Coordinates of C-alpha atoms in Angstrom, one line a residue:
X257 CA 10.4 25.2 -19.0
X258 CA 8.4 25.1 -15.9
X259 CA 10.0 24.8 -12.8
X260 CA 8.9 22.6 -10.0
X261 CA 9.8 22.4 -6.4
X262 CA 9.1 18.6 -4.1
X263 CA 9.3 19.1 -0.6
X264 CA 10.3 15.9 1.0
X265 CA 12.4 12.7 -0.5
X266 CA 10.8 9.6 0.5
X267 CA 9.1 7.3 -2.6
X268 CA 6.2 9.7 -2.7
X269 CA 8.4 12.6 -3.1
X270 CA 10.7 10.6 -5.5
X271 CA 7.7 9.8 -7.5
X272 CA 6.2 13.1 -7.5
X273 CA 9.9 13.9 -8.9
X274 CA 10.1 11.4 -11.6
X275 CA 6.8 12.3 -13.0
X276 CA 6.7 16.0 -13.3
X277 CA 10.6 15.3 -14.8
X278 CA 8.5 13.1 -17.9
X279 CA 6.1 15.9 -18.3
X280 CA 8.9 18.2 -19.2
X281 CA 9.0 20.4 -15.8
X282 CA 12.5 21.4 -14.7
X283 CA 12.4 19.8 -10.8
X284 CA 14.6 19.8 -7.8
X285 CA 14.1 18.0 -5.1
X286 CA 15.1 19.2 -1.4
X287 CA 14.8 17.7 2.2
X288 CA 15.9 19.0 5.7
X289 CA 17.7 15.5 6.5
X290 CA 20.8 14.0 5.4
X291 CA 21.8 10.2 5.3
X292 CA 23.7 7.5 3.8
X293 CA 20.7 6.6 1.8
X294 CA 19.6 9.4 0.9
X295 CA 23.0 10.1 -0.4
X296 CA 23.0 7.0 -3.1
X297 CA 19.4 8.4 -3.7
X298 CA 20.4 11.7 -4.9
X299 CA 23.5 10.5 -7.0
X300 CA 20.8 7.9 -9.1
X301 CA 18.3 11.1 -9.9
X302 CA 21.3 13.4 -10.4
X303 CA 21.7 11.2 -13.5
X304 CA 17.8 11.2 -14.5
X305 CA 18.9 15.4 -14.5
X306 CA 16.5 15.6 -10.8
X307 CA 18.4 17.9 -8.4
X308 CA 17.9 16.8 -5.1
X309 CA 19.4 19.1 -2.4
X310 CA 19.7 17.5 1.1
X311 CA 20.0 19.1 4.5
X312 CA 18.0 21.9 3.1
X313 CA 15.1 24.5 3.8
X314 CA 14.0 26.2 0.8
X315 CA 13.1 30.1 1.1
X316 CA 10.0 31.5 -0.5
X317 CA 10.6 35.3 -2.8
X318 CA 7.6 37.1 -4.6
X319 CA 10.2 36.1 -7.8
X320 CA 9.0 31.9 -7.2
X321 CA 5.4 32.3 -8.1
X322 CA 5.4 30.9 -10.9
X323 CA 7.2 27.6 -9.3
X324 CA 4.8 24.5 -8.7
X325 CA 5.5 23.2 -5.2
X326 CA 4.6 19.7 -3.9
X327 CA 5.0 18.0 -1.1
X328 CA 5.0 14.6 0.8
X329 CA 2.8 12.9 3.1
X330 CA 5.2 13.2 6.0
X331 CA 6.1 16.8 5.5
X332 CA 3.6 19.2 7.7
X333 CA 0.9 20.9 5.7
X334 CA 1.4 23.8 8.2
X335 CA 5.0 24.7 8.3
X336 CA 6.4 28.4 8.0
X337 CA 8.2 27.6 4.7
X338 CA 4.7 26.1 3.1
X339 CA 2.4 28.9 5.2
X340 CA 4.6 31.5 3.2
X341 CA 4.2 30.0 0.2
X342 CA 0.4 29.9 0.3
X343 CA 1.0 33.3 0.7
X344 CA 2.6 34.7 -1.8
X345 CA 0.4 32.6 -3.7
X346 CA 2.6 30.1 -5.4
X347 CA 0.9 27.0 -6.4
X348 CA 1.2 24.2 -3.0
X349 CA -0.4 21.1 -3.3
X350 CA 0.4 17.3 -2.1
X351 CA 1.8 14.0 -4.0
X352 CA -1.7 12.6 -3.8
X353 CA -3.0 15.5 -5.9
X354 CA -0.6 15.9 -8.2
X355 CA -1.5 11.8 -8.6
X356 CA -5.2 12.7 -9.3
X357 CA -4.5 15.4 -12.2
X358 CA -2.7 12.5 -14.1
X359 CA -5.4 9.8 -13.7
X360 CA -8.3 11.6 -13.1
X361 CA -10.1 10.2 -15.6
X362 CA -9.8 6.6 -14.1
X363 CA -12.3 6.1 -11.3
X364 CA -11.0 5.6 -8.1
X365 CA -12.1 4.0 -4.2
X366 CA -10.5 6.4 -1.6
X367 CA -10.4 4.8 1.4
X368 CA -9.5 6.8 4.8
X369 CA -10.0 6.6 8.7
X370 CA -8.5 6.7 11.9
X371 CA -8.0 2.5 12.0
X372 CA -9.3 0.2 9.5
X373 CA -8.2 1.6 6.5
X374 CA -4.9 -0.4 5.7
X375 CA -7.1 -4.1 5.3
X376 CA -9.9 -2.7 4.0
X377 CA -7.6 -1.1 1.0
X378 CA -5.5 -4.2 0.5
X379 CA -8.8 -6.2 1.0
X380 CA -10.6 -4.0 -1.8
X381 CA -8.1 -4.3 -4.1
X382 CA -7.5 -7.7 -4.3
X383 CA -10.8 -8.5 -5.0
X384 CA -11.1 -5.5 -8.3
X385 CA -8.0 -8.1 -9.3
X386 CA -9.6 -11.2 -8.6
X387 CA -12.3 -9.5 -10.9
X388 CA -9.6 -9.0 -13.4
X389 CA -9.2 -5.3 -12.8
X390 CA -6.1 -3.6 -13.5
X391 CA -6.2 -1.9 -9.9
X392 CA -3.2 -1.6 -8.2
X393 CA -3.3 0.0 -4.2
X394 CA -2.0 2.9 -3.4
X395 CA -1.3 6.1 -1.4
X396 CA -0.5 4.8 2.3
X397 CA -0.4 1.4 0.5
X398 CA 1.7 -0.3 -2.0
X399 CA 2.5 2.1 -4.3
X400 CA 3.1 6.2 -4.1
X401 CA 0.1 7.2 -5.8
X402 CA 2.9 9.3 -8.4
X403 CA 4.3 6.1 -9.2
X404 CA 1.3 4.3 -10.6
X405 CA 0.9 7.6 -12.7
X406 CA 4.3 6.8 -14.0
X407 CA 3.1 3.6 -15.3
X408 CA 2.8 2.6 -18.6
X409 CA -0.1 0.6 -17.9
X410 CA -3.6 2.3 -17.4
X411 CA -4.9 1.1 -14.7
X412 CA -8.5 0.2 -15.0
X413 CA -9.4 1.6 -10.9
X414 CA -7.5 2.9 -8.6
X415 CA -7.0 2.0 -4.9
X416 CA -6.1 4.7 -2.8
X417 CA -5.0 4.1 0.9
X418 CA -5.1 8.1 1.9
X419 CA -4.2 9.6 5.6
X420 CA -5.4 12.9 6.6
X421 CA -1.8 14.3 5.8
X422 CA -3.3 13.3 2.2
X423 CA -6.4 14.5 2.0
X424 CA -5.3 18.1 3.4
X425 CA -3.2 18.5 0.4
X426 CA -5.5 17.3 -2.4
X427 CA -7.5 20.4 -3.6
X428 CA -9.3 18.9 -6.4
X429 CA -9.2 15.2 -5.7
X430 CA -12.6 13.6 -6.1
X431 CA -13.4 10.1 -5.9
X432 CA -15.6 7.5 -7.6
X433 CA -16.1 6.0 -4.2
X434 CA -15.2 6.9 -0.9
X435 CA -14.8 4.8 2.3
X436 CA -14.9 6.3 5.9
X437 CA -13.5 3.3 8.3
X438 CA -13.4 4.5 11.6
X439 CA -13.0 8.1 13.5
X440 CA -11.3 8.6 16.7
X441 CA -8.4 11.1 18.2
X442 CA -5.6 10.6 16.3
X443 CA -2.7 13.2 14.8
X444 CA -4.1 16.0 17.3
X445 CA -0.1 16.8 17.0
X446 CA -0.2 17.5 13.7
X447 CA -4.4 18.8 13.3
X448 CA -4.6 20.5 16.5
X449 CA -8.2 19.9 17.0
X450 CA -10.7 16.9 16.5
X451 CA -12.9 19.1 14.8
X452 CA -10.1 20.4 11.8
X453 CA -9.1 16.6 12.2
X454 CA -13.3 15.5 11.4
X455 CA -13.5 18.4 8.6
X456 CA -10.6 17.2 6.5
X457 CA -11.6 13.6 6.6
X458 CA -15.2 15.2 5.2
X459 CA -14.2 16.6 2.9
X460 CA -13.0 13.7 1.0
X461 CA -16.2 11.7 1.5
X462 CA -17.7 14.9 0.3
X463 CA -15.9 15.1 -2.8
X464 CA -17.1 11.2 -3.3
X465 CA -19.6 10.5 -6.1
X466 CA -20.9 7.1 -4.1
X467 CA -20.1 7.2 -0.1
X468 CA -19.2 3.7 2.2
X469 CA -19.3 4.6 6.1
X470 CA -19.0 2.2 8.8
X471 CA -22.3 2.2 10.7
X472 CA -20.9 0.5 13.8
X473 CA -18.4 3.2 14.2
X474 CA -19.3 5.4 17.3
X475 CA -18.9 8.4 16.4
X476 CA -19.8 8.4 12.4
X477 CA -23.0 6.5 13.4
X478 CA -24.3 9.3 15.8
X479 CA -23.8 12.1 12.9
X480 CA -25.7 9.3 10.7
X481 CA -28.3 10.3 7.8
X482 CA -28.6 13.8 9.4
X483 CA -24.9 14.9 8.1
X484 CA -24.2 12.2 5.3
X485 CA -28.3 11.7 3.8
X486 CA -27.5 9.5 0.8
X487 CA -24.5 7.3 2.4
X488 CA -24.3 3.6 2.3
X489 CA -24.0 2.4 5.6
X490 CA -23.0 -0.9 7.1
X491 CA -23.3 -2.9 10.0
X492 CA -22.0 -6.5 11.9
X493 CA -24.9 -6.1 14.0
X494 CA -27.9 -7.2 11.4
X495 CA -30.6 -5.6 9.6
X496 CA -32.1 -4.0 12.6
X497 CA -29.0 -1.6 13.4
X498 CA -29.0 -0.6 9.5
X499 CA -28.8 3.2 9.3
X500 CA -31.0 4.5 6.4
X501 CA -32.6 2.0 3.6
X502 CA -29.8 0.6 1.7
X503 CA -26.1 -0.8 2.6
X504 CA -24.3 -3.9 3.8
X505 CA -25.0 -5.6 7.1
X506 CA -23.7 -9.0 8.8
X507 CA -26.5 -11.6 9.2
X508 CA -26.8 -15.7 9.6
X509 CA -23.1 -15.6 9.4
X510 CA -23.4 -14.0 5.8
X511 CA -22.4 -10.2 4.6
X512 CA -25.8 -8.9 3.1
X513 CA -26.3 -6.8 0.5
X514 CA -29.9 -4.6 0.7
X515 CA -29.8 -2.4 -2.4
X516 CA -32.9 -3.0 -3.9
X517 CA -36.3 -4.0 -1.6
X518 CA -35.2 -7.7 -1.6
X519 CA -31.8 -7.8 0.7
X520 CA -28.9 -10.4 -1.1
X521 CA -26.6 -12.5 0.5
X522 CA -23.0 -12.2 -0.9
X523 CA -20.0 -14.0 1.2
X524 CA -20.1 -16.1 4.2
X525 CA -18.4 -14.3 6.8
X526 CA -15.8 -17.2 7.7
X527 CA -14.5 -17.0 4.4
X528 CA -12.1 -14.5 5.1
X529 CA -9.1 -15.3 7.7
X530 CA -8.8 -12.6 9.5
X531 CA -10.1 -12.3 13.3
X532 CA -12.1 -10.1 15.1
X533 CA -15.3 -8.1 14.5
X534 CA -13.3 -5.1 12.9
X535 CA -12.2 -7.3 10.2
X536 CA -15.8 -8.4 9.7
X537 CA -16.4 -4.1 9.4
X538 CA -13.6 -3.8 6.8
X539 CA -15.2 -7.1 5.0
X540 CA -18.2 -4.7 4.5
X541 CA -17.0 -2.0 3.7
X542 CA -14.7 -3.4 0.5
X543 CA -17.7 -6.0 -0.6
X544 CA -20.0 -2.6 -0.7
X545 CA -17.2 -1.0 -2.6
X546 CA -17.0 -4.4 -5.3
X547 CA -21.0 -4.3 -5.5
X548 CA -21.1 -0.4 -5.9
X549 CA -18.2 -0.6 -9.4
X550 CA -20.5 -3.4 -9.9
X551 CA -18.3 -6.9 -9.4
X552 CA -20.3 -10.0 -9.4
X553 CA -20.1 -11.9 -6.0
X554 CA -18.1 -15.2 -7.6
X555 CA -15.0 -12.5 -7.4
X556 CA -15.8 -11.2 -4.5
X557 CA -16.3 -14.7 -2.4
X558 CA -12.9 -16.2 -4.4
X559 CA -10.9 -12.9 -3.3
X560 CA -12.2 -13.2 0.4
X561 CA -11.4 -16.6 0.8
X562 CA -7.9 -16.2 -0.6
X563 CA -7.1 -12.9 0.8
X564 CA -4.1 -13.6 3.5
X565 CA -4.4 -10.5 5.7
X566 CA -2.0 -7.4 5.9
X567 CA 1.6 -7.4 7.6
X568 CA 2.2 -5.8 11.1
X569 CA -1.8 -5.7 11.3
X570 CA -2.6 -8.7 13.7
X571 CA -0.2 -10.6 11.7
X572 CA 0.9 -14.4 12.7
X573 CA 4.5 -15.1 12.9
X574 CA 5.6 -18.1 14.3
X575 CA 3.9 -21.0 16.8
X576 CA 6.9 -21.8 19.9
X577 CA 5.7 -24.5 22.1
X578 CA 2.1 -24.2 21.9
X579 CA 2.5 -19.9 21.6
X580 CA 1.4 -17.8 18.9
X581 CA 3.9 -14.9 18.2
X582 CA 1.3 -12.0 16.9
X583 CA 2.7 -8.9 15.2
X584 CA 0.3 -5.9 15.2
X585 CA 3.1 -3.0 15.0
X586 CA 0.5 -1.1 13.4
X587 CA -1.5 -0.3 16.0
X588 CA 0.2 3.0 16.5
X589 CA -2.7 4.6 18.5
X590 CA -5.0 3.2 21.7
X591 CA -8.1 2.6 19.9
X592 CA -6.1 0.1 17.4
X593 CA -4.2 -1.5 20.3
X594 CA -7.8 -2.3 22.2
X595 CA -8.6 -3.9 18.7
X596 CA -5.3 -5.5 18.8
X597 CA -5.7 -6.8 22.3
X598 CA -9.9 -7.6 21.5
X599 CA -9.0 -9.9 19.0
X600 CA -6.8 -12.4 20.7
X601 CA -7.6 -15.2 23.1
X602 CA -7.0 -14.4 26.7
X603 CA -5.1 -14.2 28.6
X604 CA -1.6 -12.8 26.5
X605 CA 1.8 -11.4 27.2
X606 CA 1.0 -8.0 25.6
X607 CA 4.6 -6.0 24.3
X608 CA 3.0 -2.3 24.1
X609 CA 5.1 1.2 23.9
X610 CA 7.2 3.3 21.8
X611 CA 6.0 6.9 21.0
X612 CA 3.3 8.0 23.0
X613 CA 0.1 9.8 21.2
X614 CA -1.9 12.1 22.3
X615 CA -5.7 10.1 23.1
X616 CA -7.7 8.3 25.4
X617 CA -6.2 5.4 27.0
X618 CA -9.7 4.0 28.9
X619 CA -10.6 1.4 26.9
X620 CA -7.5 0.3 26.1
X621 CA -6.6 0.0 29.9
X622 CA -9.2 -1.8 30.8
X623 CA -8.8 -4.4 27.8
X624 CA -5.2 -4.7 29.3
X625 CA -6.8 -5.3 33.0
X626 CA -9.0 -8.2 31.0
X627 CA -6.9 -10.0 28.7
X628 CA -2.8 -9.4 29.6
X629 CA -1.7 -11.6 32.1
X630 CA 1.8 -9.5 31.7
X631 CA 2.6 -6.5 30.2
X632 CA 6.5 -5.6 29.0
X633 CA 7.2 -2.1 28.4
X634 CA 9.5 -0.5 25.9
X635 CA 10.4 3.1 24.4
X636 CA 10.2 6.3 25.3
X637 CA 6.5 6.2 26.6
X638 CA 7.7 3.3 29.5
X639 CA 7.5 5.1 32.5
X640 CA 4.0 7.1 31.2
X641 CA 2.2 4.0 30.5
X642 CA 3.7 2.3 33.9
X643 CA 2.3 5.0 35.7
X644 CA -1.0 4.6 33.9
X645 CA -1.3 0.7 34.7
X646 CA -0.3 1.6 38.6
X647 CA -3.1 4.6 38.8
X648 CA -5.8 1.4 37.3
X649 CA -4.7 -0.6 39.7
X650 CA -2.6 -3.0 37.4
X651 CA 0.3 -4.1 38.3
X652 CA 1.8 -6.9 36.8
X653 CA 4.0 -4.9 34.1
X654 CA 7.9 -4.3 33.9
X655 CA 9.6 -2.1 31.9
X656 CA 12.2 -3.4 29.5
X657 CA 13.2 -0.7 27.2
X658 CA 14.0 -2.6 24.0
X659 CA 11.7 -5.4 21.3
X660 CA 15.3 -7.5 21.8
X661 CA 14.6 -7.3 25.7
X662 CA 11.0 -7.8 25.3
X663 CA 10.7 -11.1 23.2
X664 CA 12.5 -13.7 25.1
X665 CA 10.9 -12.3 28.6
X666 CA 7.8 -12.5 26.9
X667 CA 8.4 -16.1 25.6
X668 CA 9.4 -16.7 29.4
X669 CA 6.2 -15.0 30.9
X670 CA 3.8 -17.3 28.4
X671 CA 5.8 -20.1 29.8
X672 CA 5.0 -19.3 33.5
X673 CA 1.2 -17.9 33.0
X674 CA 0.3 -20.9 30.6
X675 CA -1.0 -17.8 28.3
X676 CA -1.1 -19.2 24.5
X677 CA -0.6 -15.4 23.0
X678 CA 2.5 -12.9 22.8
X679 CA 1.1 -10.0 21.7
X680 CA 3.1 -7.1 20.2
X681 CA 0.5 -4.2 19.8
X682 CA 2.1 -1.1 21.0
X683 CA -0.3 1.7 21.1
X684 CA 2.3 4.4 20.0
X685 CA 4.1 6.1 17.3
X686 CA 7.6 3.9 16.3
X687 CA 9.7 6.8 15.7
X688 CA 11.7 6.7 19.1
X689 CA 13.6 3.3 18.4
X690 CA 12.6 3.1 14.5
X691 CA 11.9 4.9 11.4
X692 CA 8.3 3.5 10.6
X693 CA 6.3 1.0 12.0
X694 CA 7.0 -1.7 9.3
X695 CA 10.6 -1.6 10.5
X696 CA 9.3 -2.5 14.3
X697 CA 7.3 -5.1 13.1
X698 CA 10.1 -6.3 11.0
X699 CA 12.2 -6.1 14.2
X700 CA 10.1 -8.5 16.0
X701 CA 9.7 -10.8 13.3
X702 CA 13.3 -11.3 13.1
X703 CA 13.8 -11.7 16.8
X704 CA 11.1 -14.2 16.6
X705 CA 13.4 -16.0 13.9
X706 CA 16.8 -15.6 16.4
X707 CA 14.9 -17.0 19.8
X708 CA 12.2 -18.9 19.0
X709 CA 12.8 -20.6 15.5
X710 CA 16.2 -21.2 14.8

């Protein structure tokens, strides 16, 4: 029996468990952590025969090679353990991949970037299921991609939400279509340099039979027709600011299709619900991924029109006196915050902090001096991003430490500026106070609920 070794026990790894156990491979399971949780979770696989070791680093002997190891998103592609395993030459890859050798023969839409990538995956799959499609999102999305390789149920496409951590572990994965959202300094921590950061993100879009980039992006659109020659490109900006002869561009209110010499109009732009002109970027990019597996625009303009937006990204929770409560926990990084902050009427109460990233914090400063008539601080990156705000000359900030600090001082401070926006959109990394940034967002949801609503 073959023996298989996951590295990491969140769902992915779980997954990644459960479906090398159905192919008949003898599997255990191991993670450096302990906890109540993953305590239940172990005792449940123990009785599907998965051994799952906890608090534990495996150790690598020329007497393993035979052993298939695979490992999570969240587990480093560079640690000792999995360096020395490369060595010795024992089959390493990641979830993702181990996802792609069981449904490789379904076409999928990979869809990666710094920011962007969450709405435009959620946004492309629910309109392959308006079409009908069996096409269920997954990756950093919905599902762990292992898991819709469990199902019973062939899925017509897939589509895959995948983060660098991802792509650096899928050897073979290669995708129907592939989307590029947006490219910025992000997970330097982890990738060390932009460039390595750049080259893995290529090399899925190179492994793409039919490529989607975002045209308006800065730094894509300057590498252009010269790096990526038979791309799709699109653009907010009209016709004009097209890169190359065929792609998807905003115009007249409409998103246009220009395949063929005569250019097609497909969906009115206010269809979809969502602000800001980086939604109007994602629209694009999932429309061109519809028209490319060839779905008729009926679909496509029902889906729009229906689709509700994603949690945590921009995300309305309540109304409190006149006050819109906006969740956008999931702008972990600067570049998403600015977005965050672009998209919202001025002035706002602006919540921002947490774990700091490495990145440039221009832009996003000077959206702050424009649109936050206030700005509460909280988490470990507090006094950094004080400091910051004092050497830009803005002062008007206080550091609060906690979300259940944070929301009724910032219900207070909308009150006293007459500002119509609270604005949680942290710019950091949630793993000081929580465990992902779902559970922040979650956390100032429910303080929402405690002050303002009940």
């Amino acid at each position: 029996m073959p023996e298989a070794l996951i590295i990491g026990f969140g769902k992915s790894g779980v997954a990644a468990a459960r479906l090398l156990k159905q192919e008949g491979w003898e599997v255990e399971l191991c993670d450096s952590s302990t906890s109540p949780t993953l305590l239940e979770q172990q005792q449940k696989l123990a009785s599907e025969h998965i051994t799952v070791k906890l608090g534990n680093t495996p150790e690598f002997t020329d007497s393993d090679i035979s052993k298939l190891i695979v490992v999570s998103p969240g587990v480093p592609w560079d640690i000792p353990i999995l360096a020395k395993a490369r060595e010795l030459g024992i089959e390493t890859i990641g979830e993702m991949e181990l996802a792609w050798r069981n449904l490789q023969d379904i076409p999928w839409v990979a869809i990666t970037g710094t920011n962007g990538k969450t709405t435009t995956t959620a946004l492309t799959a629910a309109i392959f299921q308006t079409a009908g499609l069996n096409a269920p999102a997954c990756g950093n999305i919905g599902y762990a991609a292992c898991e819709v390789a469990l199902s019973p149920k062939k899925p017509d496409w897939i589509i895959g939400e995948l983060s660098s951590y991802q792509i650096e572990s899928s050897v073979t994965l290669a995708p129907r279509i592939g989307i590029w959202t947006t490219f910025t300094p992000d997970h330097l921590a982890r990738h060390k340099t932009l460039e390595n950061y750049y080259n893995i993100k290529a090399k899925l879009l190179h492994n793409s039979q039919i490529q989607i980039f975002n045209g308006d992006d800065a730094y894509l659109s300057k590498l252009g027709l010269n790096h990526w020659p038979n791309a799709y490109w699109t653009s907010v900006k009209g016709q004009e600011f097209l890169i190359g002869e065929k792609g998807f561009y905003i115009e007249n209110g409409w998103v246009i299709e220009k395949i063929t010499a005569t250019p097609q109009p497909i969906v009115e732009v206010s269809a979809l619900r969502m602000v800001g002109e980086h939604n109007q970027q994602n629209l694009l990019m999932s429309v061109a991924a519809a028209r490319l597996a060839g779905i008729d625009i009926t679909a496509i303009s029902q889906a729009v029109r229906e689709f509700p937006g994603v949690p945590h990204r921009l995300e309305h929770i309540c109304t409190w006196q006149g006050i819109d409560f906006i969740n956008d926990s999931k702008a972990t990084n600067y570049d998403a915050a600015e977005v965050g902050l672009a998209s919202v009427q001025s002035p706002a109460i602006l919540i921002a902090g947490g774990e700091a990233k490495a990145g440039d914090d221009t832009a996003w400063l000077a959206q702050i001096q424009a649109k936050a008539a206030a700005v509460l601080l909280i988490g470990n990156a507090a006094p950094a991003f004080a400091k910051r705000l004092e050497e830009v000359g803005y002062s008007n900030y206080q550091i609060v430490e906690t979300m259940e600090n944070a929301l009724p001082m910032s219900a207070e401070l909308a009150k006293k500026h007459q500002v119509s926006v609270v604005l949680l959109s942290p710019a950091c990394a949630s793993f000081d106070q929580y465990p992902n940034f779902e559970m922040r967002g979650e956390d100032f949801r429910q303080l929402c609920q405690k002050y303002l609503v009940s």
